[in-house]
PDB file of C-alpha atoms in Angstrom:
ATOM      1  CA  MET J   8      91.669  74.553  69.855  1.00  0.00           C
ATOM      2  CA  THR J   9      87.900  74.601  69.577  1.00  0.00           C
ATOM      3  CA  ALA J  10      86.037  76.266  66.757  1.00  0.00           C
ATOM      4  CA  VAL J  11      83.678  77.949  69.209  1.00  0.00           C
ATOM      5  CA  ASP J  12      86.164  79.421  71.697  1.00  0.00           C
ATOM      6  CA  ASP J  13      89.084  80.241  69.429  1.00  0.00           C
ATOM      7  CA  ASP J  14      87.506  81.374  66.165  1.00  0.00           C
ATOM      8  CA  ASP J  15      88.766  84.827  65.177  1.00  0.00           C
ATOM      9  CA  SER J  16      86.698  84.906  61.988  1.00  0.00           C
ATOM     10  CA  ARG J  17      84.239  87.388  63.456  1.00  0.00           C
ATOM     11  CA  ASP J  18      86.886  90.103  63.724  1.00  0.00           C
ATOM     12  CA  ASP J  19      86.986  93.151  61.495  1.00  0.00           C
ATOM     13  CA  GLU J  20      83.644  92.682  59.789  1.00  0.00           C
ATOM     14  CA  ARG J  21      83.100  95.808  57.713  1.00  0.00           C
ATOM     15  CA  ASN J  22      80.497  97.186  55.384  1.00  0.00           C
ATOM     16  CA  ASP J  23      81.425  97.986  51.797  1.00  0.00           C
ATOM     17  CA  ASP J  24      81.834 101.660  52.679  1.00  0.00           C
ATOM     18  CA  GLY J  25      84.535 100.833  55.266  1.00  0.00           C
ATOM     19  CA  ARG J  26      82.460 101.455  58.366  1.00  0.00           C
ATOM     20  CA  ASP J  27      82.603  99.010  61.251  1.00  0.00           C
ATOM     21  CA  ASP J  28      79.603  96.727  61.478  1.00  0.00           C
ATOM     22  CA  ALA J  29      77.574  97.928  64.449  1.00  0.00           C
ATOM     23  CA  LYS J  30      76.975  94.314  65.491  1.00  0.00           C
ATOM     24  CA  ARG J  31      80.583  93.155  65.194  1.00  0.00           C
ATOM     25  CA  ALA J  32      81.167  90.598  67.948  1.00  0.00           C
ATOM     26  CA  GLY J  33      84.927  91.005  68.349  1.00  0.00           C
ATOM     27  CA  ILE J  34      87.550  88.316  68.939  1.00  0.00           C
ATOM     28  CA  GLN J  35      86.099  85.616  71.150  1.00  0.00           C
ATOM     29  CA  SER J  36      89.447  83.960  71.877  1.00  0.00           C
ATOM     30  CA  ILE J  37      90.659  87.170  73.546  1.00  0.00           C
ATOM     31  CA  GLU J  38      87.538  87.281  75.667  1.00  0.00           C
ATOM     32  CA  VAL J  39      87.992  83.650  76.681  1.00  0.00           C
ATOM     33  CA  GLY J  40      91.658  84.090  77.563  1.00  0.00           C
ATOM     34  CA  PHE J  41      90.906  87.256  79.492  1.00  0.00           C
ATOM     35  CA  ARG J  42      89.045  85.147  82.053  1.00  0.00           C
ATOM     36  CA  LEU J  43      92.413  83.817  83.201  1.00  0.00           C
ATOM     37  CA  LEU J  44      93.682  87.342  83.838  1.00  0.00           C
ATOM     38  CA  GLN J  45      90.475  88.186  85.697  1.00  0.00           C
ATOM     39  CA  ALA J  46      90.920  85.118  87.896  1.00  0.00           C
ATOM     40  CA  LEU J  47      94.522  86.053  88.706  1.00  0.00           C
ATOM     41  CA  ALA J  48      93.531  89.639  89.481  1.00  0.00           C
ATOM     42  CA  ALA J  49      90.812  88.430  91.855  1.00  0.00           C
ATOM     43  CA  SER J  50      93.115  86.006  93.683  1.00  0.00           C
ATOM     44  CA  PRO J  51      95.149  87.227  96.691  1.00  0.00           C
ATOM     45  CA  ARG J  52      98.048  84.959  95.717  1.00  0.00           C
ATOM     46  CA  ALA J  53      99.646  83.066  92.828  1.00  0.00           C
ATOM     47  CA  MET J  54      97.685  80.071  91.545  1.00  0.00           C
ATOM     48  CA  MET J  55      98.348  76.528  90.374  1.00  0.00           C
ATOM     49  CA  LEU J  56      97.297  75.734  86.813  1.00  0.00           C
ATOM     50  CA  ARG J  57      94.405  73.493  87.847  1.00  0.00           C
ATOM     51  CA  ASP J  58      92.981  76.107  90.225  1.00  0.00           C
ATOM     52  CA  LEU J  59      93.417  78.910  87.728  1.00  0.00           C
ATOM     53  CA  ALA J  60      91.756  76.904  84.976  1.00  0.00           C
ATOM     54  CA  ALA J  61      88.836  76.063  87.264  1.00  0.00           C
ATOM     55  CA  ALA J  62      88.409  79.704  88.261  1.00  0.00           C
ATOM     56  CA  ALA J  63      88.332  80.665  84.567  1.00  0.00           C
ATOM     57  CA  ASP J  64      85.923  77.797  83.746  1.00  0.00           C
ATOM     58  CA  MET J  65      88.149  76.053  81.203  1.00  0.00           C
ATOM     59  CA  ASN J  66      90.118  72.820  81.070  1.00  0.00           C
ATOM     60  CA  PRO J  67      93.791  72.947  82.148  1.00  0.00           C
ATOM     61  CA  ALA J  68      95.205  72.065  78.708  1.00  0.00           C
ATOM     62  CA  LYS J  69      93.358  74.930  77.092  1.00  0.00           C
ATOM     63  CA  ALA J  70      94.277  77.295  79.916  1.00  0.00           C
ATOM     64  CA  HIS J  71      97.933  76.360  79.526  1.00  0.00           C
ATOM     65  CA  ARG J  72      97.930  77.406  75.854  1.00  0.00           C
ATOM     66  CA  TYR J  73      96.621  80.831  76.743  1.00  0.00           C
ATOM     67  CA  LEU J  74      99.088  81.161  79.616  1.00  0.00           C
ATOM     68  CA  VAL J  75     102.045  80.426  77.334  1.00  0.00           C
ATOM     69  CA  SER J  76     101.047  83.370  75.140  1.00  0.00           C
ATOM     70  CA  PHE J  77     100.353  85.610  78.124  1.00  0.00           C
ATOM     71  CA  GLN J  78     103.829  84.789  79.491  1.00  0.00           C
ATOM     72  CA  ARG J  79     105.445  85.817  76.200  1.00  0.00           C
ATOM     73  CA  LEU J  80     103.606  89.143  76.435  1.00  0.00           C
ATOM     74  CA  GLY J  81     104.517  89.709  80.081  1.00  0.00           C
ATOM     75  CA  ALA J  82     100.887  89.643  81.215  1.00  0.00           C
ATOM     76  CA  VAL J  83     101.492  86.488  83.272  1.00  0.00           C
ATOM     77  CA  ALA J  84     104.560  85.152  85.076  1.00  0.00           C
ATOM     78  CA  GLN J  85     105.249  81.624  86.343  1.00  0.00           C
ATOM     79  CA  ASP J  86     107.419  80.892  89.366  1.00  0.00           C
ATOM     80  CA  ALA J  87     110.145  78.450  88.368  1.00  0.00           C
ATOM     81  CA  VAL J  88     110.051  76.643  91.728  1.00  0.00           C
ATOM     82  CA  SER J  89     106.374  76.490  92.702  1.00  0.00           C
ATOM     83  CA  GLN J  90     105.095  76.497  89.096  1.00  0.00           C
ATOM     84  CA  ARG J  91     102.345  78.863  90.223  1.00  0.00           C
ATOM     85  CA  TYR J  92     101.088  81.609  87.936  1.00  0.00           C
ATOM     86  CA  ASP J  93     100.705  85.261  88.850  1.00  0.00           C
ATOM     87  CA  LEU J  94     100.206  88.574  87.082  1.00  0.00           C
ATOM     88  CA  GLY J  95     103.301  89.593  85.124  1.00  0.00           C
ATOM     89  CA  PRO J  96     105.174  92.895  84.714  1.00  0.00           C
ATOM     90  CA  PHE J  97     103.062  94.122  81.817  1.00  0.00           C
ATOM     91  CA  ALA J  98      99.876  93.567  83.816  1.00  0.00           C
ATOM     92  CA  LEU J  99     101.370  95.727  86.570  1.00  0.00           C
ATOM     93  CA  GLN J 100     102.375  98.419  84.066  1.00  0.00           C
ATOM     94  CA  LEU J 101      98.890  98.384  82.575  1.00  0.00           C
ATOM     95  CA  GLY J 102      97.270  98.693  85.984  1.00  0.00           C
ATOM     96  CA  LEU J 103      99.559 101.518  87.064  1.00  0.00           C
ATOM     97  CA  ALA J 104      98.951 103.342  83.773  1.00  0.00           C
ATOM     98  CA  GLY J 105      95.227 103.175  84.379  1.00  0.00           C
ATOM     99  CA  LEU J 106      95.559 104.377  87.955  1.00  0.00           C
ATOM    100  CA  ASN J 107      97.855 107.228  86.987  1.00  0.00           C
ATOM    101  CA  ARG J 108      95.384 108.436  84.388  1.00  0.00           C
ATOM    102  CA  LEU J 109      92.841 109.056  87.094  1.00  0.00           C
ATOM    103  CA  ASP J 110      92.361 112.795  87.539  1.00  0.00           C
ATOM    104  CA  PRO J 111      93.057 112.756  91.317  1.00  0.00           C
ATOM    105  CA  VAL J 112      96.449 111.119  90.857  1.00  0.00           C
ATOM    106  CA  ARG J 113      97.447 113.445  87.991  1.00  0.00           C
ATOM    107  CA  LYS J 114      96.401 116.426  90.066  1.00  0.00           C
ATOM    108  CA  ALA J 115      98.323 115.273  93.126  1.00  0.00           C
ATOM    109  CA  ARG J 116     101.659 114.405  91.499  1.00  0.00           C
ATOM    110  CA  PRO J 117     103.016 117.946  90.940  1.00  0.00           C
ATOM    111  CA  ILE J 118     101.773 119.026  94.377  1.00  0.00           C
ATOM    112  CA  LEU J 119     103.506 116.022  95.896  1.00  0.00           C
ATOM    113  CA  SER J 120     106.778 117.133  94.303  1.00  0.00           C
ATOM    114  CA  GLN J 121     106.306 120.505  95.976  1.00  0.00           C
ATOM    115  CA  LEU J 122     105.708 118.785  99.312  1.00  0.00           C
ATOM    116  CA  ARG J 123     108.843 116.671  98.913  1.00  0.00           C
ATOM    117  CA  ASP J 124     110.919 119.775  98.180  1.00  0.00           C
ATOM    118  CA  GLU J 125     109.533 121.663 101.168  1.00  0.00           C
ATOM    119  CA  ILE J 126     110.001 119.003 103.846  1.00  0.00           C
ATOM    120  CA  ASP J 127     112.806 117.021 102.145  1.00  0.00           C
ATOM    121  CA  GLN J 128     111.242 113.680 103.005  1.00  0.00           C
ATOM    122  CA  THR J 129     110.244 110.858 100.679  1.00  0.00           C
ATOM    123  CA  ALA J 130     106.593 111.284  99.665  1.00  0.00           C
ATOM    124  CA  GLY J 131     104.154 109.048  97.841  1.00  0.00           C
ATOM    125  CA  ILE J 132     100.588 108.382  96.786  1.00  0.00           C
ATOM    126  CA  ALA J 133      98.546 105.262  97.469  1.00  0.00           C
ATOM    127  CA  VAL J 134      95.130 104.371  96.069  1.00  0.00           C
ATOM    128  CA  TRP J 135      92.819 101.489  96.865  1.00  0.00           C
ATOM    129  CA  GLY J 136      93.376  98.537  94.555  1.00  0.00           C
ATOM    130  CA  ASN J 137      92.053  94.986  94.320  1.00  0.00           C
ATOM    131  CA  HIS J 138      94.340  93.796  97.100  1.00  0.00           C
ATOM    132  CA  GLY J 139      94.490  96.901  99.295  1.00  0.00           C
ATOM    133  CA  PRO J 140      96.316 100.265  99.430  1.00  0.00           C
ATOM    134  CA  THR J 141      98.601 100.316  96.397  1.00  0.00           C
ATOM    135  CA  ILE J 142     101.626 102.584  95.869  1.00  0.00           C
ATOM    136  CA  VAL J 143     101.276 104.431  92.550  1.00  0.00           C
ATOM    137  CA  HIS J 144     103.825 107.259  92.867  1.00  0.00           C
ATOM    138  CA  TRP J 145     107.049 108.045  94.768  1.00  0.00           C
ATOM    139  CA  GLU J 146     109.096 111.237  95.153  1.00  0.00           C
ATOM    140  CA  GLU J 147     112.503 110.570  96.724  1.00  0.00           C
ATOM    141  CA  SER J 148     114.060 113.076  99.124  1.00  0.00           C
ATOM    142  CA  SER J 149     117.678 114.249  99.014  1.00  0.00           C
ATOM    143  CA  HIS J 150     118.405 111.594 101.625  1.00  0.00           C
ATOM    144  CA  PRO J 151     116.306 108.670 100.335  1.00  0.00           C
ATOM    145  CA  VAL J 152     115.593 105.884 102.756  1.00  0.00           C
ATOM    146  CA  SER J 153     116.545 102.323 101.977  1.00  0.00           C
ATOM    147  CA  VAL J 154     113.179 100.596 101.813  1.00  0.00           C
ATOM    148  CA  SER J 155     111.908  97.645  99.826  1.00  0.00           C
ATOM    149  CA  LEU J 156     108.773  99.455  98.631  1.00  0.00           C
ATOM    150  CA  ARG J 157     108.178  99.714  94.900  1.00  0.00           C
ATOM    151  CA  LEU J 158     105.471 101.058  92.650  1.00  0.00           C
ATOM    152  CA  GLY J 159     102.595  98.601  92.710  1.00  0.00           C
ATOM    153  CA  ASP J 160     103.366  97.322  96.206  1.00  0.00           C
ATOM    154  CA  VAL J 161     100.394  96.837  98.507  1.00  0.00           C
ATOM    155  CA  MET J 162     100.653  98.193 102.050  1.00  0.00           C
ATOM    156  CA  PRO J 163      99.412  96.040 104.948  1.00  0.00           C
ATOM    157  CA  LEU J 164      96.272  97.258 106.683  1.00  0.00           C
ATOM    158  CA  LEU J 165      97.280  96.307 110.213  1.00  0.00           C
ATOM    159  CA  ASN J 166     100.621  97.983 110.803  1.00  0.00           C
ATOM    160  CA  SER J 167     101.300 100.562 108.083  1.00  0.00           C
ATOM    161  CA  ALA J 168     100.201 104.191 108.350  1.00  0.00           C
ATOM    162  CA  THR J 169      98.574 104.022 104.920  1.00  0.00           C
ATOM    163  CA  GLY J 170      96.819 100.740 105.669  1.00  0.00           C
ATOM    164  CA  ARG J 171      95.419 102.119 108.903  1.00  0.00           C
ATOM    165  CA  LEU J 172      94.210 105.229 107.105  1.00  0.00           C
ATOM    166  CA  TYR J 173      92.256 103.106 104.630  1.00  0.00           C
ATOM    167  CA  GLY J 174      91.032 100.892 107.447  1.00  0.00           C
ATOM    168  CA  ALA J 175      89.695 103.990 109.181  1.00  0.00           C
ATOM    169  CA  TYR J 176      87.991 105.696 106.228  1.00  0.00           C
ATOM    170  CA  LEU J 177      86.839 102.910 103.905  1.00  0.00           C
ATOM    171  CA  SER J 178      83.726 100.876 104.613  1.00  0.00           C
ATOM    172  CA  ARG J 179      84.369  97.713 106.585  1.00  0.00           C
ATOM    173  CA  ARG J 180      82.644  95.811 103.778  1.00  0.00           C
ATOM    174  CA  GLN J 181      85.640  96.638 101.572  1.00  0.00           C
ATOM    175  CA  THR J 182      88.377  96.077 104.113  1.00  0.00           C
ATOM    176  CA  LEU J 183      87.164  93.222 106.347  1.00  0.00           C
ATOM    177  CA  PRO J 184      88.347  90.282 104.175  1.00  0.00           C
ATOM    178  CA  LEU J 185      91.870  91.758 104.011  1.00  0.00           C
ATOM    179  CA  ILE J 186      91.900  92.604 107.724  1.00  0.00           C
ATOM    180  CA  GLU J 187      90.848  89.082 108.653  1.00  0.00           C
ATOM    181  CA  ARG J 188      93.479  87.595 106.339  1.00  0.00           C
ATOM    182  CA  GLU J 189      96.229  89.699 107.927  1.00  0.00           C
ATOM    183  CA  LEU J 190      95.027  88.875 111.446  1.00  0.00           C
ATOM    184  CA  ALA J 191      95.171  85.170 110.610  1.00  0.00           C
ATOM    185  CA  ALA J 192      98.670  85.542 109.153  1.00  0.00           C
ATOM    186  CA  ARG J 193      99.751  87.487 112.242  1.00  0.00           C
ATOM    187  CA  GLY J 194      98.624  84.616 114.432  1.00  0.00           C
ATOM    188  CA  ASP J 195     100.504  82.071 112.337  1.00  0.00           C
ATOM    189  CA  ALA J 196     103.705  84.130 112.470  1.00  0.00           C
ATOM    190  CA  GLY J 197     103.422  85.048 116.142  1.00  0.00           C
ATOM    191  CA  LEU J 198     103.994  88.741 115.406  1.00  0.00           C
ATOM    192  CA  SER J 199     103.640  91.190 118.290  1.00  0.00           C
ATOM    193  CA  ASP J 200     104.027  94.571 116.580  1.00  0.00           C
ATOM    194  CA  MET J 201     100.459  94.797 115.290  1.00  0.00           C
ATOM    195  CA  PRO J 202      96.906  94.470 116.619  1.00  0.00           C
ATOM    196  CA  ALA J 203      95.954  90.949 117.660  1.00  0.00           C
ATOM    197  CA  SER J 204      92.200  91.214 117.128  1.00  0.00           C
ATOM    198  CA  LEU J 205      89.569  93.067 115.160  1.00  0.00           C
ATOM    199  CA  ALA J 206      88.619  94.951 118.320  1.00  0.00           C
ATOM    200  CA  GLU J 207      92.183  96.231 118.731  1.00  0.00           C
ATOM    201  CA  TYR J 208      92.285  97.279 115.095  1.00  0.00           C
ATOM    202  CA  ASP J 209      88.925  99.041 115.437  1.00  0.00           C
ATOM    203  CA  ALA J 210      90.359 101.078 118.309  1.00  0.00           C
ATOM    204  CA  ILE J 211      93.318 102.122 116.155  1.00  0.00           C
ATOM    205  CA  CYS J 212      91.006 103.102 113.290  1.00  0.00           C
ATOM    206  CA  ALA J 213      88.851 105.160 115.657  1.00  0.00           C
ATOM    207  CA  ALA J 214      91.966 107.018 116.810  1.00  0.00           C
ATOM    208  CA  VAL J 215      92.969 107.644 113.180  1.00  0.00           C
ATOM    209  CA  ARG J 216      89.564 109.160 112.416  1.00  0.00           C
ATOM    210  CA  GLU J 217      89.748 111.318 115.526  1.00  0.00           C
ATOM    211  CA  GLN J 218      93.245 112.451 114.624  1.00  0.00           C
ATOM    212  CA  GLY J 219      92.481 112.897 110.927  1.00  0.00           C
ATOM    213  CA  ALA J 220      95.689 111.117 109.884  1.00  0.00           C
ATOM    214  CA  ALA J 221      97.703 107.975 110.619  1.00  0.00           C
ATOM    215  CA  ARG J 222     101.311 107.459 111.618  1.00  0.00           C
ATOM    216  CA  THR J 223     103.737 104.687 112.451  1.00  0.00           C
ATOM    217  CA  ARG J 224     107.066 104.901 114.205  1.00  0.00           C
ATOM    218  CA  GLY J 225     109.051 101.817 113.276  1.00  0.00           C
ATOM    219  CA  GLY J 226     106.013  99.769 112.297  1.00  0.00           C
ATOM    220  CA  VAL J 227     106.140  97.861 109.041  1.00  0.00           C
ATOM    221  CA  LEU J 228     109.559  99.346 108.165  1.00  0.00           C
ATOM    222  CA  PRO J 229     112.002  99.178 111.105  1.00  0.00           C
ATOM    223  CA  GLY J 230     113.740 102.493 111.733  1.00  0.00           C
ATOM    224  CA  ILE J 231     111.295 104.373 109.496  1.00  0.00           C
ATOM    225  CA  ASN J 232     108.632 106.881 110.539  1.00  0.00           C
ATOM    226  CA  ALA J 233     105.606 107.501 108.344  1.00  0.00           C
ATOM    227  CA  ILE J 234     102.590 109.790 108.285  1.00  0.00           C
ATOM    228  CA  SER J 235      99.633 109.257 105.963  1.00  0.00           C
ATOM    229  CA  ALA J 236      96.931 111.885 105.363  1.00  0.00           C
ATOM    230  CA  PRO J 237      93.601 111.407 103.562  1.00  0.00           C
ATOM    231  CA  VAL J 238      92.514 113.113 100.345  1.00  0.00           C
ATOM    232  CA  PHE J 239      88.748 113.213  99.848  1.00  0.00           C
ATOM    233  CA  ASP J 240      86.730 113.616  96.663  1.00  0.00           C
ATOM    234  CA  ALA J 241      83.668 115.764  96.053  1.00  0.00           C
ATOM    235  CA  ASN J 242      81.428 113.116  97.622  1.00  0.00           C
ATOM    236  CA  GLY J 243      83.480 112.958 100.799  1.00  0.00           C
ATOM    237  CA  HIS J 244      84.942 109.552  99.935  1.00  0.00           C
ATOM    238  CA  LEU J 245      88.605 108.725 100.482  1.00  0.00           C
ATOM    239  CA  SER J 246      90.228 109.247  97.077  1.00  0.00           C
ATOM    240  CA  MET J 247      93.872 108.579  97.917  1.00  0.00           C
ATOM    241  CA  ALA J 248      96.397 108.644 100.712  1.00  0.00           C
ATOM    242  CA  LEU J 249      99.388 110.966 100.837  1.00  0.00           C
ATOM    243  CA  ILE J 250     102.387 109.289 102.425  1.00  0.00           C
ATOM    244  CA  VAL J 251     105.583 110.795 103.790  1.00  0.00           C
ATOM    245  CA  LEU J 252     108.296 108.689 105.349  1.00  0.00           C
ATOM    246  CA  GLY J 253     111.876 108.946 106.474  1.00  0.00           C
ATOM    247  CA  ALA J 254     114.506 107.626 108.837  1.00  0.00           C
ATOM    248  CA  GLN J 255     113.580 108.095 112.482  1.00  0.00           C
ATOM    249  CA  SER J 256     116.744 110.133 113.043  1.00  0.00           C
ATOM    250  CA  VAL J 257     115.595 112.891 110.648  1.00  0.00           C
ATOM    251  CA  PHE J 258     111.808 112.496 110.473  1.00  0.00           C
ATOM    252  CA  ASP J 259     109.655 114.457 112.905  1.00  0.00           C
ATOM    253  CA  ALA J 260     106.579 112.269 113.428  1.00  0.00           C
ATOM    254  CA  GLU J 261     105.045 114.374 116.187  1.00  0.00           C
ATOM    255  CA  TRP J 262     101.440 115.435 115.715  1.00  0.00           C
ATOM    256  CA  GLY J 263     101.431 119.157 115.088  1.00  0.00           C
ATOM    257  CA  GLY J 264     105.069 119.079 113.987  1.00  0.00           C
ATOM    258  CA  ALA J 265     106.330 120.641 110.777  1.00  0.00           C
ATOM    259  CA  VAL J 266     105.951 117.461 108.687  1.00  0.00           C
ATOM    260  CA  ASP J 267     102.491 116.657 110.003  1.00  0.00           C
ATOM    261  CA  ARG J 268     101.174 120.186 109.472  1.00  0.00           C
ATOM    262  CA  ARG J 269     102.462 120.415 105.902  1.00  0.00           C
ATOM    263  CA  VAL J 270     101.165 116.993 104.870  1.00  0.00           C
ATOM    264  CA  ARG J 271      97.719 117.915 106.176  1.00  0.00           C
ATOM    265  CA  ASP J 272      97.835 121.259 104.363  1.00  0.00           C
ATOM    266  CA  ILE J 273      98.642 119.557 101.053  1.00  0.00           C
ATOM    267  CA  ALA J 274      95.960 116.911 101.604  1.00  0.00           C
ATOM    268  CA  ARG J 275      93.396 119.647 102.257  1.00  0.00           C
ATOM    269  CA  GLN J 276      94.530 121.522  99.150  1.00  0.00           C
ATOM    270  CA  ILE J 277      94.130 118.508  96.874  1.00  0.00           C
ATOM    271  CA  SER J 278      90.802 117.599  98.489  1.00  0.00           C
ATOM    272  CA  SER J 279      89.547 121.127  97.848  1.00  0.00           C
ATOM    273  CA  GLU J 280      90.645 120.955  94.197  1.00  0.00           C
ATOM    274  CA  LEU J 281      88.705 117.692  93.870  1.00  0.00           C
ATOM    275  CA  GLY J 282      85.580 119.472  95.085  1.00  0.00           C
ATOM    276  CA  TYR J 283      85.588 118.394  98.735  1.00  0.00           C
ATOM    277  CA  LEU J 284      83.882 120.987 100.928  1.00  0.00           C
ATOM    278  CA  GLY J 285      84.266 119.427 104.382  1.00  0.00           C
ATOM    279  CA  ASP J 286      87.189 119.181 106.770  1.00  0.00           C
ATOM    280  CA  ASN J 287      87.659 115.795 108.378  1.00  0.00           C
ATOM    281  CA  GLN J 288      91.287 116.451 109.281  1.00  0.00           C
ATOM    282  CA  PRO J 289      91.609 117.963 112.752  1.00  0.00           C
ATOM    283  CA  SER J 290      94.876 119.573 113.735  1.00  0.00           C
ATOM    284  CA  GLY J 291      97.335 117.056 115.145  1.00  0.00           C
ATOM    285  CA  ARG J 292      97.651 116.271 118.803  1.00  0.00           C
ATOM    286  CA  ASP J 293      99.432 113.501 120.659  1.00  0.00           C
ATOM    287  CA  GLY J 294      97.831 110.596 122.413  1.00  0.00           C
ATOM    288  CA  ASP J 295      96.787 108.124 119.722  1.00  0.00           C
ATOM    289  CA  PRO J 296      98.306 104.704 119.119  1.00  0.00           C
ATOM    290  CA  SER J 297     101.330 104.823 116.821  1.00  0.00           C
TER     291      SER J 297
END
């Protein structure tokens, strides 16, 4: 442990009257270790120790000491088979807590409960995170669907209703790296239930913007229909996505149907409460790609 990187002696410097020193530097070892968490957060996948240490600009032995402590705290987890490191459960809890403290999410949660009660379908909220559209809230219906989605899960951009909504309304600068990564993975897996090129995906996004919402029938979750509607902030930017989903046997995914109309109404209501004055959500009509 080096005297420069791991010296905590600068912490809690105080004047005689008990006030914090205005120039107090803090705990440098925390700042150094935090670089590892920043590197993990920026990576699209779990990392080997050597790669993680390099990304954090420290030697592997030193990085390992920090990672041991982070594992004890739940901020980092290590896969027992691959030995790769990833963000741990506490890091997820911390991120979700921050997202849920955003005013738009707090405002939407009670309204989402009302929506769930009215249409009796599972409803959720997704916001844009470091790795794409991230689920931050769920409201289960009286007949919950068996899906593998959990809080903190990231929805794919290519073949989920929520991903397509973000692909349609966010700038391509934000979404292009993720789109290209998913297109490459699609090619490797030989999947046929999603767009095969950026041009095909652009056409889907154009249809979403024209429709003012996105839907999938089957899609990323076999046997599940989903509709996702945009919520805009006062600047006209996409603030969050409202999601409703249910089994195809009981979920009306038709544009202009009861579910579609109500989801759009709620999205408009929340957008208005966030200060949005426009209306980029035309009434539903059939004809777009599903």
